[in-house]
mmCIF file with all atom_site columns, C-alpha atoms in Angstrom:
data_model
loop_
_atom_site.group_PDB
_atom_site.id
_atom_site.type_symbol
_atom_site.label_atom_id
_atom_site.label_alt_id
_atom_site.label_comp_id
_atom_site.label_asym_id
_atom_site.label_entity_id
_atom_site.label_seq_id
_atom_site.pdbx_PDB_ins_code
_atom_site.Cartn_x
_atom_site.Cartn_y
_atom_site.Cartn_z
_atom_site.occupancy
_atom_site.B_iso_or_equiv
_atom_site.pdbx_formal_charge
_atom_site.auth_seq_id
_atom_site.auth_comp_id
_atom_site.auth_asym_id
_atom_site.auth_atom_id
_atom_site.pdbx_PDB_model_num
ATOM 1   C CA . MET J 1 1   ? -2.259  -14.273 -26.644 1.00 46.00 ? 1   MET J CA 1
ATOM 2   C CA . SER J 1 2   ? -5.843  -14.016 -27.828 1.00 49.00 ? 2   SER J CA 1
ATOM 3   C CA . MET J 1 3   ? -6.653  -12.615 -31.248 1.00 49.00 ? 3   MET J CA 1
ATOM 4   C CA . GLY J 1 4   ? -8.524  -9.682  -29.788 1.00 53.00 ? 4   GLY J CA 1
ATOM 5   C CA . ASN J 1 5   ? -5.471  -8.684  -27.843 1.00 61.00 ? 5   ASN J CA 1
ATOM 6   C CA . SER J 1 6   ? -3.205  -8.895  -30.836 1.00 61.00 ? 6   SER J CA 1
ATOM 7   C CA . LYS J 1 7   ? -5.461  -6.593  -32.858 1.00 63.00 ? 7   LYS J CA 1
ATOM 8   C CA . LEU J 1 8   ? -5.422  -4.024  -30.077 1.00 61.00 ? 8   LEU J CA 1
ATOM 9   C CA . TYR J 1 9   ? -1.711  -4.160  -29.665 1.00 64.00 ? 9   TYR J CA 1
ATOM 10  C CA . LYS J 1 10  ? -0.953  -3.953  -33.382 1.00 65.00 ? 10  LYS J CA 1
ATOM 11  C CA . GLY J 1 11  ? -2.023  -0.328  -33.273 1.00 68.00 ? 11  GLY J CA 1
ATOM 12  C CA . SER J 1 12  ? 0.295   0.343   -30.344 1.00 83.00 ? 12  SER J CA 1
ATOM 13  C CA . LEU J 1 13  ? 3.295   -1.536  -31.709 1.00 87.00 ? 13  LEU J CA 1
ATOM 14  C CA . ASN J 1 14  ? 5.006   1.538   -33.164 1.00 91.00 ? 14  ASN J CA 1
ATOM 15  C CA . THR J 1 15  ? 4.606   3.389   -29.884 1.00 91.00 ? 15  THR J CA 1
ATOM 16  C CA . ILE J 1 16  ? 5.999   0.416   -27.946 1.00 91.00 ? 16  ILE J CA 1
ATOM 17  C CA . ILE J 1 17  ? 9.063   0.330   -30.229 1.00 93.00 ? 17  ILE J CA 1
ATOM 18  C CA . LEU J 1 18  ? 9.636   4.088   -29.923 1.00 96.00 ? 18  LEU J CA 1
ATOM 19  C CA . LYS J 1 19  ? 9.317   3.961   -26.140 1.00 95.00 ? 19  LYS J CA 1
ATOM 20  C CA . LEU J 1 20  ? 11.846  1.123   -25.811 1.00 95.00 ? 20  LEU J CA 1
ATOM 21  C CA . LEU J 1 21  ? 14.354  2.894   -28.039 1.00 97.00 ? 21  LEU J CA 1
ATOM 22  C CA . ASP J 1 22  ? 13.804  6.112   -26.115 1.00 96.00 ? 22  ASP J CA 1
ATOM 23  C CA . GLU J 1 23  ? 14.671  4.310   -22.880 1.00 96.00 ? 23  GLU J CA 1
ATOM 24  C CA . ARG J 1 24  ? 17.510  2.135   -24.111 1.00 96.00 ? 24  ARG J CA 1
ATOM 25  C CA . GLY J 1 25  ? 19.235  4.242   -26.758 1.00 95.00 ? 25  GLY J CA 1
ATOM 26  C CA . LYS J 1 26  ? 19.653  1.641   -29.476 1.00 95.00 ? 26  LYS J CA 1
ATOM 27  C CA . MET J 1 27  ? 18.485  -1.911  -29.937 1.00 97.00 ? 27  MET J CA 1
ATOM 28  C CA . TYR J 1 28  ? 18.461  -4.592  -32.607 1.00 96.00 ? 28  TYR J CA 1
ATOM 29  C CA . GLY J 1 29  ? 15.317  -6.397  -33.729 1.00 95.00 ? 29  GLY J CA 1
ATOM 30  C CA . TYR J 1 30  ? 15.548  -9.616  -31.748 1.00 94.00 ? 30  TYR J CA 1
ATOM 31  C CA . GLU J 1 31  ? 16.424  -7.645  -28.620 1.00 95.00 ? 31  GLU J CA 1
ATOM 32  C CA . ILE J 1 32  ? 13.211  -5.612  -29.014 1.00 95.00 ? 32  ILE J CA 1
ATOM 33  C CA . THR J 1 33  ? 11.053  -8.755  -29.265 1.00 93.00 ? 33  THR J CA 1
ATOM 34  C CA . GLN J 1 34  ? 12.701  -10.242 -26.164 1.00 94.00 ? 34  GLN J CA 1
ATOM 35  C CA . LYS J 1 35  ? 12.384  -7.048  -24.124 1.00 93.00 ? 35  LYS J CA 1
ATOM 36  C CA . VAL J 1 36  ? 8.654   -6.754  -24.897 1.00 89.00 ? 36  VAL J CA 1
ATOM 37  C CA . LYS J 1 37  ? 8.135   -10.407 -23.937 1.00 89.00 ? 37  LYS J CA 1
ATOM 38  C CA . GLU J 1 38  ? 10.016  -9.841  -20.671 1.00 91.00 ? 38  GLU J CA 1
ATOM 39  C CA . LEU J 1 39  ? 8.200   -6.605  -19.772 1.00 88.00 ? 39  LEU J CA 1
ATOM 40  C CA . THR J 1 40  ? 4.775   -8.114  -20.454 1.00 84.00 ? 40  THR J CA 1
ATOM 41  C CA . LYS J 1 41  ? 5.631   -11.397 -18.686 1.00 86.00 ? 41  LYS J CA 1
ATOM 42  C CA . GLY J 1 42  ? 5.166   -13.287 -21.946 1.00 84.00 ? 42  GLY J CA 1
ATOM 43  C CA . GLU J 1 43  ? 1.738   -11.791 -22.717 1.00 82.00 ? 43  GLU J CA 1
ATOM 44  C CA . LEU J 1 44  ? 2.934   -10.005 -25.841 1.00 80.00 ? 44  LEU J CA 1
ATOM 45  C CA . ASN J 1 45  ? 4.953   -11.868 -28.415 1.00 83.00 ? 45  ASN J CA 1
ATOM 46  C CA . ILE J 1 46  ? 5.992   -9.647  -31.260 1.00 85.00 ? 46  ILE J CA 1
ATOM 47  C CA . THR J 1 47  ? 6.706   -11.797 -34.271 1.00 86.00 ? 47  THR J CA 1
ATOM 48  C CA . GLU J 1 48  ? 9.478   -10.802 -36.630 1.00 86.00 ? 48  GLU J CA 1
ATOM 49  C CA . GLY J 1 49  ? 6.764   -10.622 -39.280 1.00 89.00 ? 49  GLY J CA 1
ATOM 50  C CA . ALA J 1 50  ? 5.169   -7.756  -37.354 1.00 88.00 ? 50  ALA J CA 1
ATOM 51  C CA . LEU J 1 51  ? 8.335   -6.125  -36.016 1.00 92.00 ? 51  LEU J CA 1
ATOM 52  C CA . TYR J 1 52  ? 10.383  -5.556  -39.150 1.00 93.00 ? 52  TYR J CA 1
ATOM 53  C CA . PRO J 1 53  ? 7.633   -3.912  -41.221 1.00 93.00 ? 53  PRO J CA 1
ATOM 54  C CA . ALA J 1 54  ? 6.991   -1.611  -38.231 1.00 93.00 ? 54  ALA J CA 1
ATOM 55  C CA . LEU J 1 55  ? 10.706  -0.747  -37.955 1.00 96.00 ? 55  LEU J CA 1
ATOM 56  C CA . HIS J 1 56  ? 10.927  -0.073  -41.699 1.00 95.00 ? 56  HIS J CA 1
ATOM 57  C CA . LYS J 1 57  ? 7.845   2.130   -41.570 1.00 95.00 ? 57  LYS J CA 1
ATOM 58  C CA . LEU J 1 58  ? 9.255   4.177   -38.663 1.00 96.00 ? 58  LEU J CA 1
ATOM 59  C CA . GLU J 1 59  ? 12.542  4.483   -40.530 1.00 97.00 ? 59  GLU J CA 1
ATOM 60  C CA . ALA J 1 60  ? 10.744  5.650   -43.678 1.00 97.00 ? 60  ALA J CA 1
ATOM 61  C CA . GLU J 1 61  ? 8.909   8.253   -41.575 1.00 96.00 ? 61  GLU J CA 1
ATOM 62  C CA . GLY J 1 62  ? 12.295  9.605   -40.472 1.00 98.00 ? 62  GLY J CA 1
ATOM 63  C CA . LEU J 1 63  ? 11.780  8.567   -36.846 1.00 97.00 ? 63  LEU J CA 1
ATOM 64  C CA . LEU J 1 64  ? 14.522  5.934   -36.736 1.00 98.00 ? 64  LEU J CA 1
ATOM 65  C CA . ASP J 1 65  ? 18.149  5.770   -37.752 1.00 97.00 ? 65  ASP J CA 1
ATOM 66  C CA . VAL J 1 66  ? 19.850  2.506   -38.594 1.00 96.00 ? 66  VAL J CA 1
ATOM 67  C CA . GLU J 1 67  ? 23.374  1.740   -37.497 1.00 95.00 ? 67  GLU J CA 1
ATOM 68  C CA . ILE J 1 68  ? 25.173  -1.363  -38.688 1.00 96.00 ? 68  ILE J CA 1
ATOM 69  C CA . ALA J 1 69  ? 27.747  -2.917  -36.388 1.00 94.00 ? 69  ALA J CA 1
ATOM 70  C CA . LYS J 1 70  ? 29.860  -6.028  -36.676 1.00 94.00 ? 70  LYS J CA 1
ATOM 71  C CA . VAL J 1 71  ? 29.162  -8.430  -33.821 1.00 90.00 ? 71  VAL J CA 1
ATOM 72  C CA . ASP J 1 72  ? 30.907  -11.829 -33.759 1.00 92.00 ? 72  ASP J CA 1
ATOM 73  C CA . ASN J 1 73  ? 31.694  -11.514 -37.465 1.00 93.00 ? 73  ASN J CA 1
ATOM 74  C CA . ARG J 1 74  ? 28.040  -10.867 -38.266 1.00 93.00 ? 74  ARG J CA 1
ATOM 75  C CA . LEU J 1 75  ? 26.475  -7.606  -39.270 1.00 94.00 ? 75  LEU J CA 1
ATOM 76  C CA . ARG J 1 76  ? 23.821  -6.450  -36.852 1.00 95.00 ? 76  ARG J CA 1
ATOM 77  C CA . LYS J 1 77  ? 21.342  -3.660  -37.511 1.00 95.00 ? 77  LYS J CA 1
ATOM 78  C CA . TYR J 1 78  ? 20.746  -1.347  -34.583 1.00 97.00 ? 78  TYR J CA 1
ATOM 79  C CA . TYR J 1 79  ? 17.811  1.040   -34.519 1.00 98.00 ? 79  TYR J CA 1
ATOM 80  C CA . LYS J 1 80  ? 17.802  4.332   -32.665 1.00 97.00 ? 80  LYS J CA 1
ATOM 81  C CA . LEU J 1 81  ? 15.590  7.411   -32.539 1.00 98.00 ? 81  LEU J CA 1
ATOM 82  C CA . THR J 1 82  ? 16.241  10.460  -34.640 1.00 98.00 ? 82  THR J CA 1
ATOM 83  C CA . GLU J 1 83  ? 15.509  13.892  -33.157 1.00 97.00 ? 83  GLU J CA 1
ATOM 84  C CA . ALA J 1 84  ? 12.105  13.793  -34.855 1.00 97.00 ? 84  ALA J CA 1
ATOM 85  C CA . GLY J 1 85  ? 11.650  10.316  -33.386 1.00 97.00 ? 85  GLY J CA 1
ATOM 86  C CA . GLU J 1 86  ? 12.250  11.596  -29.864 1.00 96.00 ? 86  GLU J CA 1
ATOM 87  C CA . LYS J 1 87  ? 9.608   14.306  -30.285 1.00 96.00 ? 87  LYS J CA 1
ATOM 88  C CA . GLU J 1 88  ? 7.162   11.868  -31.857 1.00 95.00 ? 88  GLU J CA 1
ATOM 89  C CA . THR J 1 89  ? 7.649   9.394   -28.994 1.00 95.00 ? 89  THR J CA 1
ATOM 90  C CA . VAL J 1 90  ? 6.483   12.015  -26.499 1.00 95.00 ? 90  VAL J CA 1
ATOM 91  C CA . ASN J 1 91  ? 3.375   12.766  -28.594 1.00 94.00 ? 91  ASN J CA 1
ATOM 92  C CA . ARG J 1 92  ? 2.460   9.132   -29.188 1.00 91.00 ? 92  ARG J CA 1
ATOM 93  C CA . LEU J 1 93  ? 2.937   8.173   -25.546 1.00 91.00 ? 93  LEU J CA 1
ATOM 94  C CA . GLN J 1 94  ? 0.601   11.006  -24.526 1.00 92.00 ? 94  GLN J CA 1
ATOM 95  C CA . GLU J 1 95  ? -1.974  9.848   -27.065 1.00 90.00 ? 95  GLU J CA 1
ATOM 96  C CA . LEU J 1 96  ? -1.686  6.240   -25.896 1.00 87.00 ? 96  LEU J CA 1
ATOM 97  C CA . GLU J 1 97  ? -2.032  7.234   -22.238 1.00 89.00 ? 97  GLU J CA 1
ATOM 98  C CA . GLU J 1 98  ? -5.128  9.319   -23.005 1.00 90.00 ? 98  GLU J CA 1
ATOM 99  C CA . PHE J 1 99  ? -6.584  6.435   -25.007 1.00 87.00 ? 99  PHE J CA 1
ATOM 100 C CA . ILE J 1 100 ? -5.925  3.974   -22.150 1.00 86.00 ? 100 ILE J CA 1
ATOM 101 C CA . ARG J 1 101 ? -7.513  6.380   -19.671 1.00 89.00 ? 101 ARG J CA 1
ATOM 102 C CA . SER J 1 102 ? -10.619 6.766   -21.864 1.00 89.00 ? 102 SER J CA 1
ATOM 103 C CA . MET J 1 103 ? -10.898 2.995   -22.220 1.00 86.00 ? 103 MET J CA 1
ATOM 104 C CA . GLN J 1 104 ? -10.584 2.514   -18.467 1.00 88.00 ? 104 GLN J CA 1
ATOM 105 C CA . ASN J 1 105 ? -13.345 5.054   -17.915 1.00 87.00 ? 105 ASN J CA 1
ATOM 106 C CA . LEU J 1 106 ? -15.585 3.162   -20.333 1.00 88.00 ? 106 LEU J CA 1
ATOM 107 C CA . VAL J 1 107 ? -14.810 -0.256  -18.920 1.00 87.00 ? 107 VAL J CA 1
ATOM 108 C CA . ASN J 1 108 ? -14.762 0.741   -15.241 1.00 84.00 ? 108 ASN J CA 1
ATOM 109 C CA . PRO J 1 109 ? -16.802 3.891   -14.900 1.00 77.00 ? 109 PRO J CA 1
ATOM 110 C CA . ASN J 1 110 ? -16.759 5.513   -11.487 1.00 75.00 ? 110 ASN J CA 1
ATOM 111 C CA . TRP J 1 111 ? -20.438 5.811   -10.804 1.00 69.00 ? 111 TRP J CA 1
ATOM 112 C CA . SER J 1 112 ? -19.908 8.356   -8.094  1.00 61.00 ? 112 SER J CA 1
ATOM 113 C CA . ILE J 1 113 ? -23.189 9.369   -6.546  1.00 62.00 ? 113 ILE J CA 1
ATOM 114 C CA . GLU J 1 114 ? -23.369 13.105  -5.981  1.00 56.00 ? 114 GLU J CA 1
#
């Protein structure tokens, strides 16, 4: 992934995380990184160095709940949306969609001739 891309996506990372959790209920960190890689056909690789600070920030904002479960004798941290998180996901997705639409209009303007 090019540097330019990674800068753009850094701003959308929180929204991507919220959207995935909204769709899938609860997920653990590694699962989130793999799902993003799969959905973007390998274009986006979220490093753990970017993911965990984002998860902690969303948790601190009261948008995520953490659930600890024992899996194969290891403790695994699952993240899921709080009620506030569900509302915020809707807002952020709308904002992201509007932003994408604006960008598309700038990059590919429809020069319709009246």
